[in-house]
Short mmCIF file of C-alpha atoms and ligand atoms in Angstrom, two decimals:
data_model
loop_
_atom_site.label_atom_id
_atom_site.label_comp_id
_atom_site.label_asym_id
_atom_site.label_seq_id
_atom_site.Cartn_x
_atom_site.Cartn_y
_atom_site.Cartn_z
CA VAL A 183 -12.47 -32.80 32.00
CA THR A 184 -16.14 -33.27 31.17
CA SER A 185 -17.35 -32.61 27.64
CA PHE A 186 -19.10 -29.39 26.61
CA PRO A 187 -22.71 -29.10 27.92
CA SER A 188 -24.29 -29.62 24.51
CA LEU A 189 -27.88 -28.39 24.34
CA LYS A 190 -30.53 -31.08 24.35
CA ARG A 191 -34.29 -30.98 24.24
CA GLY A 192 -35.67 -31.51 27.73
CA ILE A 193 -32.64 -30.03 29.49
CA PRO A 194 -32.98 -26.28 30.06
CA ALA A 195 -29.96 -24.03 29.70
CA LEU A 196 -29.08 -20.39 30.27
CA ILE A 197 -26.29 -18.88 28.22
CA LEU A 198 -24.30 -15.67 28.59
CA ALA A 199 -24.45 -13.76 25.30
CA PRO A 200 -21.36 -12.85 23.34
CA MET A 201 -20.90 -9.07 23.51
CA GLU A 202 -17.83 -7.73 21.81
CA GLY A 203 -16.00 -5.31 24.09
CA VAL A 204 -18.31 -6.19 27.00
CA THR A 205 -18.33 -9.88 27.90
CA ASP A 206 -14.56 -10.31 27.79
CA ALA A 207 -12.71 -12.81 29.96
CA PRO A 208 -13.02 -10.86 33.27
CA MET A 209 -16.76 -10.31 32.71
CA ARG A 210 -17.22 -13.97 31.77
CA ALA A 211 -15.36 -14.90 34.94
CA PHE A 212 -17.56 -12.58 37.01
CA GLN A 213 -20.83 -13.75 35.49
CA SER A 214 -19.95 -17.42 35.55
CA GLU A 215 -18.81 -17.60 39.18
CA ARG A 216 -22.30 -16.45 40.22
CA GLY A 217 -23.46 -19.82 38.96
CA ALA A 218 -26.49 -19.12 36.74
CA PHE A 219 -25.02 -19.74 33.32
CA THR A 220 -24.68 -23.15 31.69
CA PHE A 221 -22.00 -21.77 29.39
CA CYS A 222 -20.72 -18.55 27.83
CA VAL A 223 -20.14 -17.65 24.19
CA SER A 224 -16.98 -15.65 23.52
CA GLU A 225 -16.91 -12.31 21.76
CA PHE A 226 -16.56 -12.89 18.03
CA VAL A 227 -13.14 -13.73 16.68
CA ARG A 228 -12.95 -12.49 13.11
CA VAL A 229 -11.61 -14.68 10.32
CA SER A 230 -10.84 -12.53 7.29
CA GLN A 231 -7.97 -13.11 4.83
CA ASP A 232 -5.99 -15.70 6.76
CA VAL A 233 -6.59 -18.80 8.79
CA LEU A 234 -6.15 -17.69 12.38
CA PRO A 235 -3.13 -18.90 14.35
CA ALA A 236 -3.61 -20.37 17.84
CA LYS A 237 -2.15 -17.28 19.50
CA VAL A 238 -5.14 -15.22 18.33
CA PHE A 239 -7.50 -17.58 20.16
CA ARG A 240 -5.30 -17.55 23.26
CA ALA A 241 -5.37 -13.73 23.26
CA HIS A 242 -9.13 -13.36 22.65
CA VAL A 243 -10.31 -16.29 24.71
CA PRO A 244 -7.74 -16.98 27.46
CA GLU A 245 -10.01 -19.70 28.88
CA ILE A 246 -8.75 -21.85 25.99
CA LEU A 247 -5.64 -22.51 28.08
CA ARG A 248 -7.70 -23.90 30.96
CA PRO A 249 -9.11 -27.43 31.23
CA GLY A 250 -12.34 -27.73 29.24
CA CYS A 251 -11.94 -24.19 27.85
CA ALA A 252 -13.75 -23.05 31.00
CA THR A 253 -13.66 -20.01 33.25
CA GLU A 254 -11.92 -20.40 36.60
CA SER A 255 -15.21 -21.39 38.22
CA GLY A 256 -15.64 -24.14 35.62
CA THR A 257 -18.17 -22.63 33.19
CA PRO A 258 -17.32 -23.65 29.62
CA VAL A 259 -16.85 -21.05 26.90
CA SER A 260 -17.86 -21.67 23.28
CA ILE A 261 -15.67 -19.79 20.80
CA GLN A 262 -17.50 -17.64 18.28
CA LEU A 263 -16.09 -17.17 14.79
CA LEU A 264 -17.18 -14.50 12.34
CA GLY A 265 -16.47 -14.52 8.63
CA GLY A 266 -17.83 -15.41 5.22
CA ASP A 267 -15.43 -17.96 3.77
CA PRO A 268 -16.34 -21.58 4.61
CA ALA A 269 -12.84 -22.99 4.07
CA ARG A 270 -11.03 -20.37 6.14
CA LEU A 271 -13.64 -20.59 8.90
CA ALA A 272 -13.32 -24.38 8.93
CA ALA A 273 -9.52 -24.27 9.02
CA SER A 274 -9.61 -21.66 11.79
CA ALA A 275 -12.05 -23.81 13.76
CA VAL A 276 -9.61 -26.70 13.48
CA VAL A 277 -6.82 -24.49 14.87
CA ALA A 278 -9.11 -23.37 17.71
CA VAL A 279 -9.97 -26.96 18.60
CA GLY A 280 -6.28 -27.88 18.46
CA ALA A 281 -5.62 -25.05 20.90
CA GLY A 282 -8.31 -26.28 23.30
CA ALA A 283 -11.70 -25.06 22.04
CA GLN A 284 -14.56 -27.36 23.05
CA ALA A 285 -17.39 -25.76 21.04
CA ILE A 286 -17.64 -23.41 18.06
CA ASP A 287 -20.37 -20.83 17.48
CA LEU A 288 -20.79 -19.06 14.13
CA ASN A 289 -21.87 -15.42 13.95
CA PHE A 290 -24.63 -14.58 11.46
CA GLY A 291 -25.92 -11.52 13.24
CA CYS A 292 -23.29 -8.83 13.73
CA PRO A 293 -24.72 -5.55 12.35
CA ALA A 294 -21.47 -3.52 12.38
CA PRO A 295 -20.90 -1.87 8.98
CA THR A 296 -17.18 -2.75 8.85
CA VAL A 297 -17.95 -6.38 9.56
CA ASN A 298 -20.71 -6.49 6.96
CA ARG A 299 -18.60 -4.73 4.31
CA HIS A 300 -16.03 -7.45 4.82
CA ASP A 301 -18.57 -10.17 4.31
CA GLY A 302 -19.35 -11.47 7.74
CA GLY A 303 -22.05 -11.34 10.37
CA ALA A 304 -25.56 -10.26 9.39
CA THR A 305 -24.73 -9.87 5.66
CA LEU A 306 -24.95 -13.64 5.41
CA LEU A 307 -28.63 -13.52 6.42
CA LYS A 308 -29.24 -12.53 2.80
CA TYR A 309 -27.63 -15.73 1.49
CA PRO A 310 -29.22 -18.85 3.01
CA GLN A 311 -27.06 -21.19 0.94
CA ARG A 312 -23.92 -19.59 2.28
CA ILE A 313 -25.11 -20.07 5.86
CA ARG A 314 -25.55 -23.72 5.06
CA ALA A 315 -22.14 -23.97 3.36
CA ILE A 316 -20.35 -22.35 6.30
CA VAL A 317 -22.00 -24.50 8.96
CA GLU A 318 -21.40 -27.61 6.85
CA ALA A 319 -17.71 -26.84 6.32
CA VAL A 320 -17.05 -26.15 9.99
CA ARG A 321 -19.12 -29.15 11.12
CA ALA A 322 -17.16 -31.43 8.77
CA ALA A 323 -13.80 -30.06 9.91
CA VAL A 324 -14.03 -30.47 13.70
CA PRO A 325 -14.54 -33.68 15.70
CA LEU A 326 -18.16 -34.72 16.29
CA GLY A 327 -17.75 -34.25 20.05
CA VAL A 328 -17.24 -30.51 19.45
CA PRO A 329 -20.66 -28.86 19.06
CA VAL A 330 -21.04 -26.37 16.20
CA SER A 331 -23.81 -23.81 16.64
CA ALA A 332 -25.05 -20.76 14.75
CA LYS A 333 -26.29 -17.41 16.04
CA LEU A 334 -28.76 -15.64 13.77
CA ARG A 335 -30.92 -12.55 13.65
CA LEU A 336 -34.42 -12.76 12.16
CA GLY A 337 -33.26 -11.30 8.85
CA TRP A 338 -31.59 -8.31 7.23
CA ASP A 339 -34.56 -5.94 6.92
CA THR A 340 -37.53 -8.31 7.26
CA ARG A 341 -38.38 -11.06 9.72
CA ASP A 342 -39.27 -13.90 7.36
CA PRO A 343 -35.77 -15.06 6.35
CA ILE A 344 -35.30 -16.69 9.76
CA HIS A 345 -37.32 -19.68 8.59
CA GLU A 346 -35.13 -20.53 5.63
CA ASN A 347 -31.91 -19.52 7.39
CA ALA A 348 -32.69 -21.69 10.41
CA ASP A 349 -33.38 -24.62 8.08
CA MET A 350 -30.09 -24.02 6.30
CA ALA A 351 -28.15 -23.96 9.56
CA ALA A 352 -29.83 -27.18 10.65
CA GLN A 353 -29.22 -28.85 7.29
CA GLY A 354 -25.60 -27.78 7.49
CA GLY A 355 -25.38 -29.80 10.68
CA ALA A 356 -25.66 -27.18 13.43
CA ASP A 357 -26.13 -28.78 16.85
CA TRP A 358 -28.34 -25.84 17.88
CA ILE A 359 -29.12 -22.30 16.83
CA THR A 360 -29.59 -19.08 18.77
CA ILE A 361 -32.01 -16.49 17.45
CA HIS A 362 -31.73 -12.82 18.39
CA ALA A 363 -35.29 -11.61 17.87
CA ARG A 364 -34.52 -8.60 15.68
CA THR A 365 -33.57 -7.79 12.11
CA LYS A 366 -30.14 -6.40 11.25
CA MET A 367 -31.71 -3.05 10.36
CA GLN A 368 -33.14 -2.74 13.86
CA GLY A 369 -29.68 -2.77 15.40
CA TYR A 370 -30.47 -2.99 19.10
CA GLN A 371 -33.71 -0.98 18.98
CA PRO A 372 -36.98 -2.33 20.34
CA PRO A 373 -39.29 -4.04 19.71
CA VAL A 374 -38.16 -7.65 19.66
CA PHE A 375 -40.21 -10.28 17.84
CA TRP A 376 -40.14 -13.52 19.83
CA GLU A 377 -42.97 -15.18 17.94
CA PRO A 378 -40.92 -16.33 14.92
CA ILE A 379 -38.49 -17.97 17.37
CA GLY A 380 -41.40 -20.04 18.65
CA GLU A 381 -42.40 -21.03 15.12
CA VAL A 382 -38.86 -22.15 14.33
CA ASN A 383 -38.57 -23.92 17.68
CA THR A 384 -41.72 -25.92 17.05
CA ARG A 385 -40.63 -26.99 13.61
CA LEU A 386 -36.87 -27.43 13.72
CA GLY A 387 -35.42 -30.72 14.88
CA ILE A 388 -32.56 -29.12 16.84
CA PRO A 389 -32.59 -27.01 20.02
CA VAL A 390 -33.33 -23.31 19.63
CA VAL A 391 -32.02 -20.65 22.02
CA ALA A 392 -34.24 -17.58 22.42
CA ASN A 393 -32.48 -14.22 22.79
CA GLY A 394 -33.33 -10.54 22.91
CA ASP A 395 -34.70 -8.02 25.42
CA ILE A 396 -35.27 -10.28 28.40
CA TRP A 397 -34.79 -7.54 31.00
CA THR A 398 -37.02 -8.88 33.79
CA VAL A 399 -38.48 -12.15 35.02
CA ASP A 400 -41.80 -11.04 33.52
CA ASP A 401 -40.10 -10.59 30.14
CA PHE A 402 -38.65 -14.06 30.52
CA ARG A 403 -42.05 -15.57 31.23
CA ARG A 404 -43.61 -13.83 28.24
CA CYS A 405 -40.74 -14.96 26.02
CA ARG A 406 -41.18 -18.53 27.26
CA ASP A 407 -44.93 -18.37 26.62
CA GLU A 408 -44.38 -17.03 23.10
CA THR A 409 -41.51 -19.31 22.09
CA GLY A 410 -41.89 -22.48 24.13
CA CYS A 411 -38.08 -22.61 24.22
CA GLU A 412 -36.09 -24.40 26.90
CA HIS A 413 -32.89 -22.50 26.21
CA TYR A 414 -32.29 -18.78 26.70
CA MET A 415 -29.47 -16.31 26.23
CA LEU A 416 -29.07 -13.11 28.26
CA GLY A 417 -26.85 -10.24 27.18
CA ARG A 418 -27.20 -6.66 28.36
CA SER A 419 -29.64 -7.47 31.14
CA ALA A 420 -27.14 -9.75 32.88
CA LEU A 421 -25.05 -6.64 33.45
CA ALA A 422 -27.91 -4.23 34.09
CA ASP A 423 -29.48 -6.48 36.72
CA PRO A 424 -26.90 -8.72 38.43
CA TRP A 425 -29.70 -10.82 39.96
CA LEU A 426 -31.62 -11.50 36.78
CA PRO A 427 -29.50 -14.49 35.68
CA GLY A 428 -30.16 -16.16 39.06
CA ARG A 429 -33.87 -15.48 38.84
CA VAL A 430 -34.17 -16.74 35.28
CA ALA A 431 -32.10 -19.83 36.12
CA ARG A 432 -34.50 -20.54 38.98
CA GLU A 433 -37.49 -20.20 36.63
CA LEU A 434 -35.82 -22.72 34.35
CA GLY A 435 -35.12 -25.13 37.20
CA ILE A 436 -31.36 -24.69 36.87
CA SER A 437 -29.52 -24.93 40.18
CA GLY A 438 -26.10 -23.57 40.99
CA TRP A 439 -26.78 -19.89 41.74
CA ARG A 440 -24.19 -18.56 44.18
CA GLY A 441 -24.83 -14.84 43.74
CA GLY A 442 -26.87 -14.24 46.89
CA GLU A 443 -30.46 -13.89 48.04
CA LEU A 444 -32.85 -13.64 45.08
CA ASP A 445 -36.08 -12.71 46.80
CA SER A 446 -35.23 -9.54 48.68
CA ASP A 447 -36.38 -6.26 47.23
CA ARG A 448 -33.60 -5.29 44.86
CA ASP A 449 -34.73 -1.80 44.07
CA LEU A 450 -31.23 -0.63 44.75
CA VAL A 451 -28.11 -2.62 44.04
CA ASP A 452 -24.95 -2.22 46.09
CA TRP A 453 -22.47 -2.10 43.25
CA VAL A 454 -19.37 -1.81 45.42
CA PRO A 455 -18.85 -5.53 46.17
CA LEU A 456 -19.75 -6.46 42.59
CA LEU A 457 -17.34 -4.01 40.99
CA THR A 458 -14.65 -4.80 43.56
CA ARG A 459 -14.85 -8.45 42.55
CA PHE A 460 -14.77 -7.50 38.87
CA ALA A 461 -11.61 -5.45 39.49
CA GLU A 462 -10.03 -8.46 41.21
CA LEU A 463 -10.91 -10.71 38.29
CA SER A 464 -9.55 -8.14 35.84
CA ARG A 465 -6.10 -8.01 37.45
CA PRO A 466 -4.58 -11.00 35.61
CA THR A 467 -5.35 -9.39 32.24
CA SER A 468 -2.56 -6.82 32.79
CA HIS A 469 -4.53 -4.15 30.93
CA GLY A 470 -4.11 -1.78 33.86
CA SER A 471 -6.48 0.16 36.04
CA GLY A 472 -7.49 2.71 33.36
CA TYR A 473 -8.78 -0.08 31.15
CA THR A 474 -10.67 -1.74 33.98
CA ALA A 475 -12.13 1.64 34.99
CA ARG A 476 -13.48 2.14 31.46
CA ARG A 477 -14.99 -1.33 31.55
CA MET A 478 -16.66 -0.56 34.89
CA LYS A 479 -18.13 2.67 33.53
CA GLN A 480 -19.44 0.84 30.51
CA TRP A 481 -21.08 -1.69 32.83
CA LEU A 482 -22.62 1.06 34.95
CA ARG A 483 -23.92 2.76 31.79
CA MET A 484 -25.75 -0.47 30.93
CA ALA A 485 -27.24 -0.39 34.41
CA SER A 486 -28.03 3.30 34.32
CA GLN A 487 -31.82 2.97 34.05
CA ARG A 488 -31.72 1.83 37.64
CA PRO A 489 -32.87 4.28 40.32
CA GLU A 490 -29.50 4.49 42.09
CA PHE A 491 -27.93 6.01 38.98
CA ARG A 492 -30.34 8.84 38.34
CA SER A 493 -27.93 11.31 39.84
CA GLY A 494 -24.80 9.27 40.27
CA LEU A 495 -23.64 8.39 36.79
CA GLU A 496 -22.31 11.88 36.05
CA ARG A 497 -19.90 11.60 38.97
CA VAL A 498 -18.68 8.18 37.94
CA LYS A 499 -18.04 9.47 34.41
CA LEU A 500 -15.26 11.72 35.69
CA CYS A 501 -13.39 8.89 37.47
CA GLU A 502 -10.17 7.64 35.92
CA SER A 503 -9.33 4.67 38.12
CA THR A 504 -11.15 1.72 39.62
CA GLU A 505 -10.43 3.12 43.10
CA GLN A 506 -12.10 6.43 42.26
CA ILE A 507 -15.17 4.65 40.94
CA LEU A 508 -15.47 2.49 44.02
CA THR A 509 -15.03 5.53 46.26
CA GLN A 510 -17.79 7.39 44.41
CA LEU A 511 -20.15 4.44 44.59
CA ALA A 512 -19.57 4.14 48.31
CA GLN A 513 -20.58 7.79 48.94
CA PRO A 514 -23.75 7.91 51.04
CA SER A 515 -25.09 10.53 48.62
CA PHE A 516 -25.07 7.91 45.87
CA GLY A 517 -28.11 6.37 47.45
CA LEU A 518 -26.69 2.92 48.07
CA GLN A 519 -26.93 3.22 51.84
CA ARG A 520 -30.67 2.69 51.51
CA LEU A 521 -29.94 -0.92 50.64
CA ALA A 522 -29.15 -2.07 54.17
C1 LIG B 619 -22.08 -4.23 22.80
C2 LIG B 619 -22.60 -5.49 22.15
C3 LIG B 619 -21.72 -6.36 21.53
C4 LIG B 619 -22.19 -7.53 20.91
N1 LIG B 619 -21.29 -8.40 20.35
C5 LIG B 619 -21.73 -9.57 19.82
C6 LIG B 619 -20.82 -10.57 19.32
O1 LIG B 619 -19.59 -10.42 19.39
N2 LIG B 619 -21.35 -11.70 18.78
C7 LIG B 619 -22.71 -11.92 18.71
O2 LIG B 619 -23.13 -12.95 18.20
N3 LIG B 619 -23.58 -11.02 19.21
C8 LIG B 619 -23.12 -9.88 19.77
N4 LIG B 619 -24.03 -9.00 20.32
C9 LIG B 619 -25.46 -9.36 20.37
C10 LIG B 619 -25.80 -10.07 21.70
O3 LIG B 619 -25.15 -11.32 21.76
C11 LIG B 619 -27.31 -10.29 21.82
O4 LIG B 619 -27.75 -11.07 20.74
C12 LIG B 619 -28.09 -8.98 21.84
O5 LIG B 619 -27.49 -8.03 22.71
C13 LIG B 619 -29.55 -9.19 22.27
O6 LIG B 619 -29.61 -9.79 23.55
P1 LIG B 619 -29.92 -8.93 24.89
O7 LIG B 619 -31.18 -8.13 24.61
O8 LIG B 619 -30.10 -9.98 25.96
O9 LIG B 619 -28.75 -8.03 25.12
C14 LIG B 619 -23.57 -7.83 20.92
C15 LIG B 619 -24.45 -6.94 21.57
C16 LIG B 619 -24.00 -5.79 22.18
C17 LIG B 619 -24.97 -4.87 22.86
#
């Protein structure tokens, strides 16, 4: 088993974003077998009153049972922890590593009110010293070969705190940081502010991953021009445009794409083979077809700005099983036949 693909200056990387309730194990398996991503970050695993037992990690991140904590196609998964208590986070990280984790990411960006009330996620953006203390505690607790990274937003309600918070994460010993180019108060609303990422990237001695609103190759190029980063993270757009990860990987000079022709006109996407594969990959989770159908609908909602969905999404909404969804998508009236 090779070690985790730690980020290094001079070696570009593309990372699948953690998205709670979206990039679960079947979605990570789907995205990673297409070959664009260097690694994935798991959905957050919350550490509140107790140190987490290994079974929690096995349930949230089943890849932990596989060699190298990797998806079936061999893409490693970093495990993200969320919480506010350095000692409990550190002890939980030790349990995760004992159970097979190869890298730990720390969440300093989650805007959910319940999470913030319980002292985790973006709340910590208001307390630079606590960011440092958490990173330091986790870094000290796990072996040096296990990278520890931090994922930050620009700030709580202003953009300036990113400078001090990034410094604190680096001083705490983070191997790299990811910056989502929004404040907490913005939630997921535009606009993103990539420029501060560039300022941090120029100054900080550790790798910086740029994240937020890269929906097209043009967005990617503008983000690269503004930030100068070599490392990027894609979230919602990887689902909305199944070819974007391949195209961005190509821009970065990353080989390994296995998801098909990148240059044809992809005005319309044939979702049937993609969702069929996703259903196949979802089968081992034993959540049942209703669960997988809801996940498919969620995915199609993310893609719903695309032309093929202008009239079709309503019909998919009424479907209750994966089979019904696939049947609807295959209807000539859905517009997909124009793909051929
Ligand atoms: C539904 C959803 C769930 C998310 N869950 C997490 C999470 O568990 N941990 C985290 O660090 N970020 C989480 N994020 C933030 C994403 O990782 C990412 O920073 C954000 O979506 C911006 O990137 P994008 O514009 O490429 O989607 C979530 C975002 C969405 C939309």
